Structures are given as C-alpha cells and as structure tokens.
Coordinates of C-alpha atoms in Angstrom, one line a residue:
Chain A
M1 CA 0.0 0.0 0.0
W2 CA 2.8 2.3 0.9
E3 CA 4.4 1.5 -2.4
F4 CA 1.2 2.3 -4.2
T5 CA 0.8 5.7 -2.6
H6 CA 4.5 6.4 -3.2
Y7 CA 4.1 5.6 -6.9
K8 CA 1.0 7.8 -7.1
T9 CA 2.8 10.7 -5.5
A10 CA 5.7 10.2 -7.8
F11 CA 3.3 10.1 -10.7
Y12 CA 1.6 13.4 -9.8
L13 CA 5.0 14.9 -9.0
S14 CA 6.3 14.0 -12.4
V15 CA 3.2 15.3 -14.1
F16 CA 3.7 18.5 -12.3
I17 CA 7.4 18.6 -13.3
L18 CA 6.4 17.8 -16.8
F19 CA 4.2 20.9 -17.0
I20 CA 6.8 23.1 -15.4
G21 CA 9.3 21.6 -17.8
I22 CA 7.2 22.4 -20.9
D23 CA 6.6 25.9 -19.7
V24 CA 10.3 26.7 -19.1
Q25 CA 11.4 24.9 -22.3
A26 CA 8.9 26.8 -24.4
R27 CA 10.4 30.1 -23.4
E28 CA 14.0 28.9 -23.8
H29 CA 13.6 27.0 -27.0
A30 CA 16.3 28.0 -29.5
V31 CA 15.3 28.7 -33.1
H32 CA 17.4 26.8 -35.7
I33 CA 17.5 28.3 -39.2
R34 CA 19.0 26.8 -42.4
G35 CA 18.9 27.4 -46.1
S36 CA 19.3 30.0 -48.7
T37 CA 22.8 31.7 -48.9
T38 CA 21.1 34.7 -50.6
L39 CA 18.9 35.3 -47.5
M40 CA 21.5 34.2 -44.9
P41 CA 23.5 37.5 -44.6
I42 CA 20.2 39.4 -44.0
A43 CA 18.9 36.8 -41.5
Q44 CA 22.2 36.9 -39.6
K45 CA 22.0 40.6 -39.0
V46 CA 18.3 40.5 -38.0
A47 CA 19.1 37.5 -35.7
E48 CA 21.9 39.5 -34.0
T49 CA 19.8 42.5 -33.2
Y50 CA 17.0 40.1 -32.1
M51 CA 19.3 38.2 -29.7
A52 CA 20.8 41.5 -28.4
E53 CA 17.3 42.8 -27.6
H54 CA 15.9 39.5 -26.3
E55 CA 18.3 38.2 -23.7
G56 CA 18.5 34.5 -23.4
T57 CA 17.2 33.7 -26.9
K58 CA 19.2 31.7 -29.4
I59 CA 18.8 32.2 -33.1
V60 CA 21.2 29.7 -34.7
I61 CA 21.8 30.1 -38.5
S62 CA 23.5 27.9 -41.1
G63 CA 23.5 28.1 -44.9
G64 CA 23.6 25.1 -47.2
G65 CA 21.2 26.4 -49.8
T66 CA 17.4 26.6 -50.3
A67 CA 17.0 22.8 -51.0
H68 CA 18.9 22.0 -47.8
G69 CA 16.7 24.4 -45.8
Y70 CA 13.4 22.8 -47.1
K71 CA 14.7 19.3 -46.2
A72 CA 15.8 20.5 -42.8
V73 CA 12.3 21.8 -41.9
M74 CA 10.7 18.6 -43.2
D75 CA 12.9 16.3 -41.1
G76 CA 12.8 18.7 -38.1
T77 CA 16.5 19.4 -38.0
A78 CA 15.7 23.1 -38.4
D79 CA 12.7 25.2 -37.3
I80 CA 12.8 27.7 -40.2
A81 CA 14.1 27.3 -43.7
M82 CA 15.4 30.3 -45.6
A83 CA 14.3 30.0 -49.2
S84 CA 14.8 32.0 -52.4
S85 CA 12.4 29.8 -54.5
L86 CA 9.0 28.4 -54.0
I87 CA 8.7 24.8 -52.7
P88 CA 10.2 22.5 -55.3
D89 CA 8.0 19.7 -56.5
D90 CA 10.0 16.8 -55.0
I91 CA 9.8 18.4 -51.6
K92 CA 6.0 19.1 -52.1
N93 CA 5.6 15.4 -52.9
Q94 CA 7.6 14.2 -49.9
C95 CA 5.5 16.5 -47.7
Q96 CA 2.3 15.1 -49.0
L97 CA 3.6 11.5 -48.4
K98 CA 4.6 12.3 -44.8
G99 CA 1.5 14.5 -44.1
I100 CA 3.6 17.6 -43.4
E101 CA 2.0 20.9 -44.1
L102 CA 4.4 23.8 -44.8
R103 CA 3.7 27.5 -44.1
H104 CA 5.6 30.3 -45.8
T105 CA 6.1 34.0 -45.0
L106 CA 7.2 36.2 -47.9
L107 CA 9.8 38.7 -46.6
G108 CA 10.5 40.4 -49.9
Y109 CA 12.4 39.8 -53.1
A110 CA 15.9 39.4 -54.3
T111 CA 16.5 41.1 -57.6
I112 CA 17.9 38.9 -60.3
L113 CA 20.0 40.7 -62.8
A114 CA 20.4 39.8 -66.5
V115 CA 24.0 40.9 -67.0
V116 CA 26.4 41.3 -69.9
N117 CA 29.9 42.7 -70.4
P118 CA 30.2 46.5 -70.2
S119 CA 31.5 46.5 -73.8
N120 CA 28.2 45.0 -75.1
N121 CA 26.1 47.7 -76.8
V122 CA 22.8 45.9 -76.0
M123 CA 20.9 47.8 -73.2
N124 CA 17.5 46.1 -73.2
L125 CA 15.9 42.7 -73.9
S126 CA 12.3 41.7 -73.9
L127 CA 11.5 38.8 -71.7
T128 CA 10.7 36.8 -74.9
Q129 CA 14.2 37.7 -76.3
L130 CA 15.8 36.6 -73.1
K131 CA 13.9 33.2 -73.3
D132 CA 14.9 32.8 -76.9
I133 CA 18.6 33.4 -76.0
F134 CA 18.6 30.9 -73.1
T135 CA 16.7 28.2 -75.0
G136 CA 19.1 28.6 -78.0
R137 CA 16.5 30.0 -80.5
I138 CA 18.6 33.2 -80.7
K139 CA 22.3 32.5 -81.1
N140 CA 23.8 35.8 -82.2
W141 CA 23.8 39.2 -80.6
K142 CA 22.9 40.9 -83.9
K143 CA 19.4 39.4 -83.7
V144 CA 18.7 41.5 -80.6
G145 CA 20.4 44.8 -81.8
G146 CA 24.0 43.9 -80.9
I147 CA 27.1 43.2 -83.0
D148 CA 27.5 40.2 -85.2
A149 CA 28.9 37.8 -82.6
P150 CA 27.8 34.4 -81.1
I151 CA 26.2 34.6 -77.7
T152 CA 28.0 32.7 -74.9
I153 CA 25.5 31.5 -72.2
Y154 CA 26.3 30.8 -68.6
V155 CA 23.8 29.2 -66.2
G156 CA 23.8 28.1 -62.6
P157 CA 24.2 24.6 -61.1
P158 CA 20.9 23.0 -60.0
T159 CA 21.2 23.8 -56.3
G160 CA 17.8 25.4 -55.9
G161 CA 17.1 29.0 -54.8
I162 CA 17.9 31.8 -57.2
T163 CA 19.0 29.3 -60.0
D164 CA 15.6 27.5 -59.7
T165 CA 13.7 30.8 -59.7
W166 CA 15.6 32.1 -62.8
K167 CA 15.0 28.8 -64.6
S168 CA 11.2 28.9 -63.9
L169 CA 11.0 32.6 -65.0
I170 CA 12.9 32.0 -68.2
L171 CA 12.0 28.4 -69.2
G172 CA 8.6 27.9 -67.5
V173 CA 7.7 24.3 -67.3
D174 CA 8.1 23.2 -70.9
D175 CA 11.4 24.7 -72.2
T176 CA 14.9 23.6 -71.6
Y177 CA 18.3 25.4 -71.7
T178 CA 20.3 25.3 -74.9
P179 CA 22.9 22.5 -74.7
A180 CA 25.4 25.2 -75.4
G181 CA 24.8 26.7 -72.0
I182 CA 27.8 26.4 -69.6
V183 CA 27.1 25.6 -66.0
L184 CA 29.2 27.7 -63.5
N185 CA 28.7 28.9 -59.9
N186 CA 28.0 32.5 -59.0
S187 CA 31.5 33.8 -58.5
E188 CA 32.7 32.0 -61.7
R189 CA 29.8 33.6 -63.7
L190 CA 30.6 37.0 -62.3
Q191 CA 34.2 36.5 -63.3
K192 CA 33.3 35.4 -66.9
I193 CA 30.9 38.3 -67.4
T194 CA 33.5 40.9 -66.4
T195 CA 36.1 39.4 -68.9
E196 CA 34.1 38.0 -71.9
T197 CA 32.5 40.4 -74.3
N198 CA 29.9 38.1 -75.8
A199 CA 28.7 36.4 -72.6
I200 CA 25.3 36.7 -70.8
T201 CA 24.2 35.3 -67.5
F202 CA 22.1 36.1 -64.4
L203 CA 23.4 37.1 -61.0
T204 CA 22.2 38.6 -57.7
L205 CA 24.8 41.0 -56.3
D206 CA 25.3 44.1 -54.4
K207 CA 26.0 47.4 -56.1
S208 CA 29.8 47.2 -55.5
N209 CA 30.1 45.0 -58.6
Y210 CA 27.9 47.1 -60.9
E211 CA 30.8 48.9 -62.7
K212 CA 32.4 45.7 -63.9
L213 CA 29.3 44.6 -65.8
K214 CA 26.2 45.9 -67.5
V215 CA 22.8 45.3 -66.1
L216 CA 20.1 44.9 -68.8
K217 CA 16.7 46.4 -68.8
I218 CA 13.9 43.9 -69.2
N219 CA 10.9 45.0 -71.3
N220 CA 12.4 48.5 -70.9
V221 CA 12.2 48.4 -67.1
S222 CA 15.4 48.9 -65.0
P223 CA 15.6 47.0 -61.7
D224 CA 15.2 49.3 -58.6
K225 CA 13.4 49.0 -55.3
F226 CA 10.1 50.3 -56.7
T227 CA 10.0 48.2 -60.0
V228 CA 11.1 45.0 -58.2
G229 CA 8.8 45.7 -55.3
N230 CA 5.7 46.1 -57.5
G231 CA 6.7 43.4 -60.0
S232 CA 7.0 45.6 -63.1
Y233 CA 10.6 44.4 -63.3
T234 CA 9.8 40.7 -63.6
L235 CA 13.1 39.0 -62.7
R236 CA 12.8 38.6 -59.0
A237 CA 13.1 35.7 -56.5
P238 CA 10.8 35.5 -53.5
L239 CA 12.7 35.5 -50.1
L240 CA 10.7 33.2 -47.8
L241 CA 10.8 31.8 -44.3
I242 CA 9.4 28.3 -44.3
T243 CA 8.1 26.5 -41.2
T244 CA 5.8 23.6 -40.5
A245 CA 2.1 24.4 -40.0
H246 CA 2.4 24.9 -36.2
P247 CA 5.6 26.5 -35.3
T248 CA 6.6 27.3 -31.7
A249 CA 6.0 30.7 -30.1
E250 CA 9.7 31.6 -30.4
V251 CA 9.7 30.8 -34.1
L252 CA 6.6 33.0 -34.7
D253 CA 8.0 35.8 -32.6
F254 CA 11.3 35.8 -34.6
I255 CA 9.4 35.7 -38.0
R256 CA 7.2 38.7 -36.8
Y257 CA 10.3 40.6 -35.8
F258 CA 12.0 39.8 -39.2
S259 CA 9.0 40.9 -41.2
A260 CA 8.6 44.2 -39.3
P261 CA 9.3 47.4 -41.3
E262 CA 11.7 48.5 -38.5
Q263 CA 14.2 46.0 -39.9
A264 CA 14.9 48.3 -42.9
N265 CA 18.5 48.8 -41.9
N266 CA 19.2 45.1 -41.7
V267 CA 17.6 43.9 -44.9
G268 CA 20.3 45.3 -47.2
E269 CA 19.6 44.5 -50.9
M270 CA 16.3 42.8 -50.2
V271 CA 13.4 44.6 -51.7
R272 CA 10.3 44.8 -49.5
V273 CA 7.0 43.9 -51.1
V274 CA 5.1 46.9 -52.2
A275 CA 1.7 47.5 -50.7
D276 CA -0.9 44.8 -50.6
E277 CA 1.0 41.8 -51.9
K278 CA 2.4 40.9 -48.5
D279 CA 0.6 38.0 -47.0
D280 CA 1.2 34.9 -44.8
H281 CA -0.4 31.9 -46.2
H282 CA -0.5 28.1 -46.2
E283 CA 0.9 26.2 -49.0
Chain B
M1 CA 34.1 -10.2 -33.9
N2 CA 32.0 -8.4 -31.4
R3 CA 30.4 -5.0 -32.0
R4 CA 33.2 -3.1 -30.4
N5 CA 35.9 -4.7 -32.3
F6 CA 33.8 -4.4 -35.4
L7 CA 33.5 -0.7 -34.9
A8 CA 37.1 -0.2 -34.1
A9 CA 38.2 -2.1 -37.2
F10 CA 35.6 -0.3 -39.3
I11 CA 36.8 3.1 -38.2
A12 CA 40.4 2.1 -38.7
S13 CA 39.7 0.9 -42.2
G14 CA 37.8 4.0 -43.2
G15 CA 34.7 2.0 -43.9
A16 CA 36.2 -0.5 -46.3
L17 CA 35.2 -3.5 -44.1
V18 CA 31.5 -3.4 -44.8
T19 CA 30.2 -3.5 -48.3
G20 CA 26.7 -2.4 -48.0
S21 CA 24.0 -2.6 -45.5
A22 CA 22.5 -2.4 -42.2
I23 CA 21.7 -6.1 -42.4
N24 CA 25.4 -6.9 -42.2
A25 CA 26.0 -4.7 -39.2
G26 CA 22.9 -5.9 -37.4
G27 CA 24.2 -9.4 -37.5
F28 CA 27.0 -8.6 -35.2
G29 CA 24.8 -7.9 -32.2
W30 CA 23.5 -11.5 -31.8
H31 CA 26.0 -12.6 -29.1
L32 CA 25.3 -9.7 -26.7
P33 CA 24.1 -11.1 -23.3
D34 CA 20.4 -10.8 -22.6
Q35 CA 19.4 -9.1 -25.8
A36 CA 15.9 -8.3 -24.5
M37 CA 17.3 -6.2 -21.7
H38 CA 20.4 -4.7 -23.2
S39 CA 20.6 -2.3 -26.1
S40 CA 23.5 -0.6 -27.6
L41 CA 24.4 2.8 -29.1
L42 CA 27.4 2.9 -31.4
I43 CA 28.9 6.4 -32.0
A44 CA 31.8 7.4 -34.2
S45 CA 33.1 10.8 -33.1
T46 CA 35.4 13.2 -34.9
G47 CA 38.5 14.1 -32.8
S48 CA 37.2 17.5 -31.7
M49 CA 33.9 16.0 -30.4
F50 CA 35.2 12.8 -28.8
D51 CA 35.6 14.2 -25.2
L52 CA 32.2 15.9 -25.5
C53 CA 30.6 12.7 -26.6
Q54 CA 32.2 10.8 -23.8
L55 CA 30.8 13.2 -21.3
L56 CA 27.3 13.2 -22.9
T57 CA 27.1 9.4 -23.1
H58 CA 28.4 9.0 -19.5
E59 CA 25.6 11.2 -18.2
Y60 CA 23.1 9.5 -20.5
K61 CA 24.0 6.1 -19.2
K62 CA 23.4 7.2 -15.6
Q63 CA 19.7 7.3 -16.5
N64 CA 19.7 4.4 -18.9
S65 CA 22.1 1.9 -17.3
L66 CA 21.0 -1.0 -19.6
I67 CA 22.4 0.7 -22.7
D68 CA 25.9 -0.2 -23.8
V69 CA 27.4 2.9 -25.3
I70 CA 30.5 2.6 -27.5
N71 CA 32.1 5.8 -28.7
E72 CA 35.1 5.6 -31.0
K73 CA 37.3 8.2 -32.7
G74 CA 37.2 8.6 -36.5
D75 CA 37.0 11.5 -38.9
S76 CA 33.8 13.1 -40.1
L77 CA 33.8 11.4 -43.5
Q78 CA 34.3 7.9 -42.1
G79 CA 31.5 8.6 -39.6
I80 CA 29.2 9.7 -42.4
I81 CA 29.9 6.6 -44.5
A82 CA 29.5 4.3 -41.5
V83 CA 26.1 5.8 -40.5
K84 CA 24.8 5.6 -44.1
R85 CA 25.8 1.9 -44.3
G86 CA 24.1 1.2 -41.0
A87 CA 27.4 0.1 -39.3
I88 CA 27.0 2.6 -36.5
D89 CA 24.0 4.4 -35.0
L90 CA 25.3 8.0 -34.8
A91 CA 28.2 10.0 -36.2
A92 CA 29.4 13.0 -34.3
I93 CA 30.7 15.3 -37.1
S94 CA 32.3 18.7 -37.1
R95 CA 31.0 19.9 -40.5
E96 CA 27.8 20.3 -42.4
L97 CA 26.8 17.6 -44.8
S98 CA 27.4 18.5 -48.4
S99 CA 24.3 18.5 -50.7
E100 CA 25.3 15.1 -52.1
E101 CA 25.6 13.6 -48.6
D102 CA 22.4 15.1 -47.3
D103 CA 20.1 12.4 -48.8
A104 CA 16.5 11.8 -47.9
E105 CA 17.4 9.4 -45.0
S106 CA 19.9 11.7 -43.3
N107 CA 19.1 13.6 -40.2
S108 CA 21.8 16.0 -38.9
F109 CA 21.0 17.7 -35.7
L110 CA 23.2 20.7 -34.6
I111 CA 24.2 20.2 -31.0
A112 CA 27.0 22.7 -30.4
R113 CA 29.2 25.4 -31.9
S114 CA 32.6 26.7 -31.1
N115 CA 35.0 29.2 -32.6
I116 CA 38.6 30.1 -32.9
S117 CA 39.8 33.5 -31.7
I118 CA 42.9 35.1 -33.3
I119 CA 44.8 36.6 -30.4
V120 CA 47.4 39.3 -30.0
H121 CA 49.1 41.2 -27.2
P122 CA 46.7 43.6 -25.5
D123 CA 49.0 46.6 -26.4
S124 CA 49.1 45.6 -30.1
P125 CA 47.5 48.4 -32.3
I126 CA 46.0 45.7 -34.5
K127 CA 42.3 45.3 -33.6
N128 CA 40.9 43.9 -36.9
M129 CA 42.1 41.9 -39.9
S130 CA 40.6 40.4 -43.0
Q131 CA 40.4 36.6 -43.4
N132 CA 42.9 37.0 -46.2
Q133 CA 45.4 38.8 -44.0
V134 CA 45.0 36.2 -41.2
S135 CA 45.5 33.3 -43.6
N136 CA 48.6 35.0 -45.2
I137 CA 50.1 35.5 -41.8
F138 CA 49.7 31.9 -40.5
S139 CA 50.8 30.4 -43.8
G140 CA 54.0 32.6 -43.7
Q141 CA 53.3 34.9 -46.7
I142 CA 53.0 38.0 -44.5
T143 CA 55.9 38.2 -42.0
N144 CA 56.0 41.9 -40.9
W145 CA 53.3 43.8 -38.9
Q146 CA 53.8 46.8 -41.3
Q147 CA 52.1 44.7 -44.1
V148 CA 48.8 44.8 -42.1
G149 CA 49.0 48.3 -40.8
G150 CA 51.2 47.8 -37.7
S151 CA 54.7 48.9 -36.9
N152 CA 57.9 47.7 -38.7
A153 CA 58.5 44.5 -36.7
P154 CA 58.5 40.8 -37.5
I155 CA 55.3 38.8 -36.8
N156 CA 56.0 36.1 -34.2
I157 CA 53.5 33.3 -34.8
V158 CA 52.7 30.9 -31.9
S159 CA 51.0 27.7 -32.7
R160 CA 49.9 24.4 -31.2
K161 CA 51.8 21.3 -32.2
R162 CA 50.6 19.0 -34.9
G163 CA 47.8 16.7 -33.6
S164 CA 46.0 19.5 -31.8
N165 CA 42.3 19.7 -32.8
T166 CA 42.5 23.5 -32.7
R167 CA 45.5 23.5 -35.1
K168 CA 43.6 21.2 -37.4
F169 CA 40.7 23.6 -37.4
V170 CA 42.9 26.5 -38.2
E171 CA 44.5 24.6 -41.1
D172 CA 41.2 23.4 -42.4
V173 CA 39.1 26.6 -42.0
V174 CA 41.4 29.6 -41.6
L175 CA 44.1 28.4 -44.1
A176 CA 41.7 26.4 -46.3
G177 CA 43.8 23.3 -46.2
S178 CA 47.3 24.8 -46.2
E179 CA 49.7 24.2 -43.3
I180 CA 50.9 26.6 -40.7
T181 CA 54.3 28.0 -41.5
A182 CA 57.3 26.0 -40.2
T183 CA 58.7 29.2 -38.7
A184 CA 55.9 29.3 -36.1
K185 CA 56.9 28.7 -32.5
E186 CA 55.1 25.5 -31.3
V187 CA 53.8 25.0 -27.8
D188 CA 52.0 22.1 -26.1
S189 CA 48.9 23.7 -24.7
T190 CA 46.4 26.6 -25.0
R191 CA 47.8 28.0 -21.7
Q192 CA 51.3 28.1 -23.0
L193 CA 50.1 29.6 -26.2
A194 CA 48.2 32.4 -24.5
A195 CA 51.1 33.0 -22.1
A196 CA 53.5 33.3 -25.1
V197 CA 51.2 35.9 -26.8
A198 CA 50.6 37.8 -23.5
N199 CA 54.4 38.2 -23.1
D200 CA 55.3 39.4 -26.7
I201 CA 53.8 42.5 -28.2
Y202 CA 54.7 41.2 -31.7
A203 CA 53.2 37.8 -31.3
I204 CA 50.0 36.3 -32.8
G205 CA 48.3 33.1 -32.0
Y206 CA 44.9 31.3 -31.9
I207 CA 42.8 29.7 -29.2
A208 CA 39.6 27.7 -29.3
A209 CA 37.1 29.6 -27.3
K210 CA 36.4 26.4 -25.4
N211 CA 39.9 26.1 -24.1
D212 CA 41.1 27.7 -20.9
S213 CA 43.7 30.4 -21.5
G214 CA 44.9 30.1 -17.9
G215 CA 44.3 33.8 -17.1
A216 CA 46.8 35.2 -19.6
V217 CA 45.7 38.6 -20.8
V218 CA 45.5 38.6 -24.6
C219 CA 43.3 40.5 -27.0
S220 CA 41.0 38.8 -29.6
I221 CA 40.9 40.6 -32.9
D222 CA 37.9 41.2 -35.1
I223 CA 37.8 39.4 -38.4
D224 CA 36.4 41.3 -41.4
G225 CA 34.9 43.7 -38.8
V226 CA 33.0 40.9 -36.9
V227 CA 33.8 40.5 -33.2
A228 CA 33.9 36.9 -31.9
S229 CA 31.0 36.7 -29.5
H230 CA 28.2 34.2 -28.6
I231 CA 25.8 36.2 -30.7
T232 CA 28.0 36.2 -33.9
V233 CA 28.9 32.5 -33.4
L234 CA 25.2 31.6 -33.1
S235 CA 24.3 33.8 -36.1
G236 CA 27.2 32.2 -37.9
R237 CA 28.6 35.6 -39.1
Y238 CA 31.9 35.2 -37.3
P239 CA 33.9 33.4 -39.9
Y240 CA 35.9 31.0 -37.7
T241 CA 32.9 29.3 -36.4
N242 CA 32.7 25.5 -36.2
S243 CA 29.4 23.6 -36.1
F244 CA 29.0 20.2 -34.5
Y245 CA 26.3 17.7 -35.5
L246 CA 24.9 14.3 -34.5
L247 CA 24.0 12.5 -37.7
F248 CA 21.9 9.4 -38.2
S249 CA 20.1 7.7 -41.0
G250 CA 16.5 6.6 -41.1
E251 CA 13.6 6.9 -38.7
Q252 CA 13.5 9.4 -35.8
A253 CA 13.1 6.7 -33.2
G254 CA 14.9 4.4 -30.9
I255 CA 17.9 4.9 -28.6
K256 CA 19.8 7.1 -31.0
F257 CA 17.0 9.6 -31.3
D258 CA 16.4 9.5 -27.5
F259 CA 20.1 10.3 -27.0
I260 CA 19.8 13.2 -29.4
R261 CA 16.8 14.5 -27.5
F262 CA 18.9 14.3 -24.3
V263 CA 21.8 16.1 -25.9
R264 CA 19.5 18.9 -27.0
S265 CA 17.7 19.2 -23.7
P266 CA 18.7 21.8 -21.1
A267 CA 20.6 19.0 -19.2
G268 CA 22.6 18.0 -22.3
Q269 CA 23.3 21.6 -23.3
A270 CA 24.6 22.3 -19.8
L271 CA 27.2 19.6 -20.5
V272 CA 28.0 21.2 -23.9
T273 CA 28.7 24.5 -22.0
K274 CA 30.6 22.7 -19.3
Q275 CA 32.9 21.3 -22.0
G276 CA 33.6 24.8 -23.2
F277 CA 31.4 24.7 -26.4
V278 CA 28.6 27.2 -27.2
A279 CA 25.2 25.8 -26.4
V280 CA 22.8 26.0 -29.4
C281 CA 19.5 24.6 -28.1

C-alpha cells in the first residue's frame, strides 16, 4: 500500500514537473534556421539584433542552400528554412507523403539581374528575347540589336534557390536550356561576365560590382526598389521563411520581428514587397 | 568479432570493411548477453567531439544503465559513411553535410558550436584583420606587422603542435587546407600559447574559445569587422565558427534519437557548455 501511494505521489509529481518543464522549455527554445545563402546574410543581421534585444534567446543560423533548408524543416532538424524559390515539386511530394504541411512567410524579393559585359552595346531585352537566348533559338547578338557575334550563355548549377527561380522565370515548365549553356557557380559567372565580351548570364549581387558589368533592362524596365517591389521588373526571386504548420511561439516571434518594417537597416539589398501583396499563407 | 571490435576495425579501415548494408551490421549484435534487456548505441566521433561525446554518453548512461554505449574516434567522412551503411547508430561530425551527402534518409542535428579566436598582445595596435590577412600571416606569406597596418616589426607566430584539434581547425578553415608555416613557435597547450602571446607585443596566435587560456591577458581581434561573441557565433557571421552535428540515417526513433533529445535538452546543453562549447539549443 505504501508503495502504491508512493508511486502515485511520484506520478503526480512527475506530471507537475512535466508541465513546469514544458513551460520553461517553451520560453528557452532555440530557433534553428537553415537554407538560402542569398537570404542568410540578411537573416544573420536580423538575428543578431534580435538576440541582443531579447536576452537568453538563441537564433542559430547555417547556410547550405534553399533545398537543404526545405529538407531540414521537413525532417525537423531546423525550425525555419530560408528559401529563395517556391517549394520544389520533389519536396512538395515528400511533404504530402509524410502528411507535413508547410507554411511560408514572404519577406521580400531578391533582384535577379540579367548581365552582360560592359562593352556590349545591348541595353535592353524583352522577356521573350531573353527566353529565346537561353533556349538557343537566338544564337547571335545581332538578332537583338548587338554586334555580329555568337552569344555565350552561362547558367547556374541545379542547387535550388535563385537558380531555380531564374529557370522557372525563363524556361517555364516546358522549355529547356540550350545544350550550349555552360554551368558555373555565382562567382565563376561574375568573373566570366567581367572578362568575356559576348557572354550573358544572371546574378544577384550588391551594387559594388555594378561597374564591372552591364545590367540589362527587361521589357524596358530597369531594376530598382520600386520596380522590383511592385513586380513591373519581372526577374525577382521571393525570399521566404518556411516552417511547419504549427511553429513554436519563439519561431513565430522571430518571424514577426524579421517581417517588421523597422528591420529596414538590416535587410540590405532585399526589396520589400510593395503595398498589398504581403501575406502569410498556407501552401 | 564483437560489435566493439567491429566498430574499431571499421573506423580504422575507413569503412572498407563493410560493403553495403544495415543487415550486415545488425548481425554482429547476436551474441550480446540478454538481448531483451540490453541495447547498444554505437557512435563514431570526430576528434574534436570525442571528449564531449564521452561526457554526454556517460551522463546519458546514468539514466539508462542498460544501454551499452560505444564511442570511437574517427574523422567526419568515415563517420558519415558508417552511418549511411548502418554500421553505426550515430556519427558526431564537425562539419555540415554536403548537398550530395544530405540524402532523404539523413538527419543531422546541430548540438554545439565553437569558434577560434585570433589573439594578439593587449597593447598591439591591430584590432581587426581580414580573413585574407590572417591566412597570409599563418601560412607565412606576410611576415611583418607593417604589411597589415602595424609597426615595422617581425610577426612572431605561436601555434599548437601537430595533432591538436585546434591547429587542425585553423589549417582546415582559416588556411583552407594549407599548413601553418614552419617558422611558427610551437607550444604544447592553450595555456602556453596564451602566455607566449601575452608576453610578446609582436606575437599572434589562436585559441579555441572552449579552451582555458589560464588567465593570460590577450586580445582577440575582429575578423572582417566581426567581433567573436556568442551572438556572432550563433548567427554564424563570425567566420571562424565551427558547427557540431549528430547524424543518423532513417527513422527518428529508438535509442539514437532518444540520446539526441537528451543532448539537445537543457541538461545535455549544460554539459555542452561545461565542456567549453557554445550551447545551441
């Protein structure tokens, strides 16, 4: 009988401790973030001001790319994924199989630049011309108002993020890149475009590199905060924070903080969404 | 061959012993006494995580005395291969998985971080350097303080000896694979290194934040304008930051996952801090 009571007390005590435990843990739960290297430098600055203002919180950030981020949220090794492209189909399928619902918050956009060498006399391409160049239907600069010279095309490796977004903007679902397209990473493409007169590629970069290359207008629209924010400049990648359907209070609090207009100094080259487009929604 | 010998041989051979599958490895457990009661947890730890894993498994076993824990040293790649083949339950690794390694079955949980601080004498005028400058100094290409904005005086490099995990981290991350110059003065411990830098205004060295500098007064310099602090290590912006993961393959269940839950709990993270790492959960 004594033993019985003893167990019972222990049981109630442990239930009590369990509740206390949950309460304390909920407030001290760290937020782990992985994913897009485009979004990472922005997230790092926001996280640092957040941690400085909220003593005892931990916002832990790693890169690895958009695809890595999506996977990490799906398997629970991260609380938030940073993404610079919408949910890829293979991840969508895996989520459906596992019954996982993902939720995304649009923070803003990264501007994708169509770039050529400064010596190139072409200033503007229509989106259709850009598509025709990357699919190989247009092979010579003279077809788009340039000199008589073959077009060299550089594309990005299939690592998700900006590369995926560019590909879906340019190729849609049906088209494919011309086999003549050469696959290089960002810094290699930047290097090529600054040295090769007939090259074209896409990049996201800060203004410090602008003088070494020429940024093309698309459909006669130059990229700037306004044209990217309202979508009239069409080459832009969504910058997203991805969570599961029911994130912890800490995760929601950090996402709210990140989305707030007061973060203007931290967001660098990210373009905030103009007006009514901003929305949290379920995928 | 029992499981322990199997693991040791496996680690020593870099994974060549087993061709294939979990089924192979599972077969080695048959002889364990009282299978119904005992379970085991096989971990391969990279050198810099070995002591931490010893401490964590020791505490974990206090609550779960029926679990046999075996923790062996290996490098990160060997651990990753062994986990994927099902030869071990967990790999404690000191780098992120590459996108090729991060397959659908892999689960890599961040459990700790640490960082290297580049240290100089407190009276040194140098408060900040670029990653490039630091790497050129330790590889021996920059030899005079004047080349990085200091006075005209030789740079006296102090380094740990070969075999030190901290030195390995510096060579892997700070020097991107190159070796520390042979002209560096080599010492046996972090305390000796800190003391040497504290006594020489023209010295430069490095310490892992987790190691005790023995009270020597040295100054940690900023790298590319980023101060080494808990906040910049957690945000990952401080460039000489190291991340430590526990990796397993397959379902989030069983002893391996229970152990990870323990490591990420307040009790586990207190041990991470006690061992001098930065807690991340």
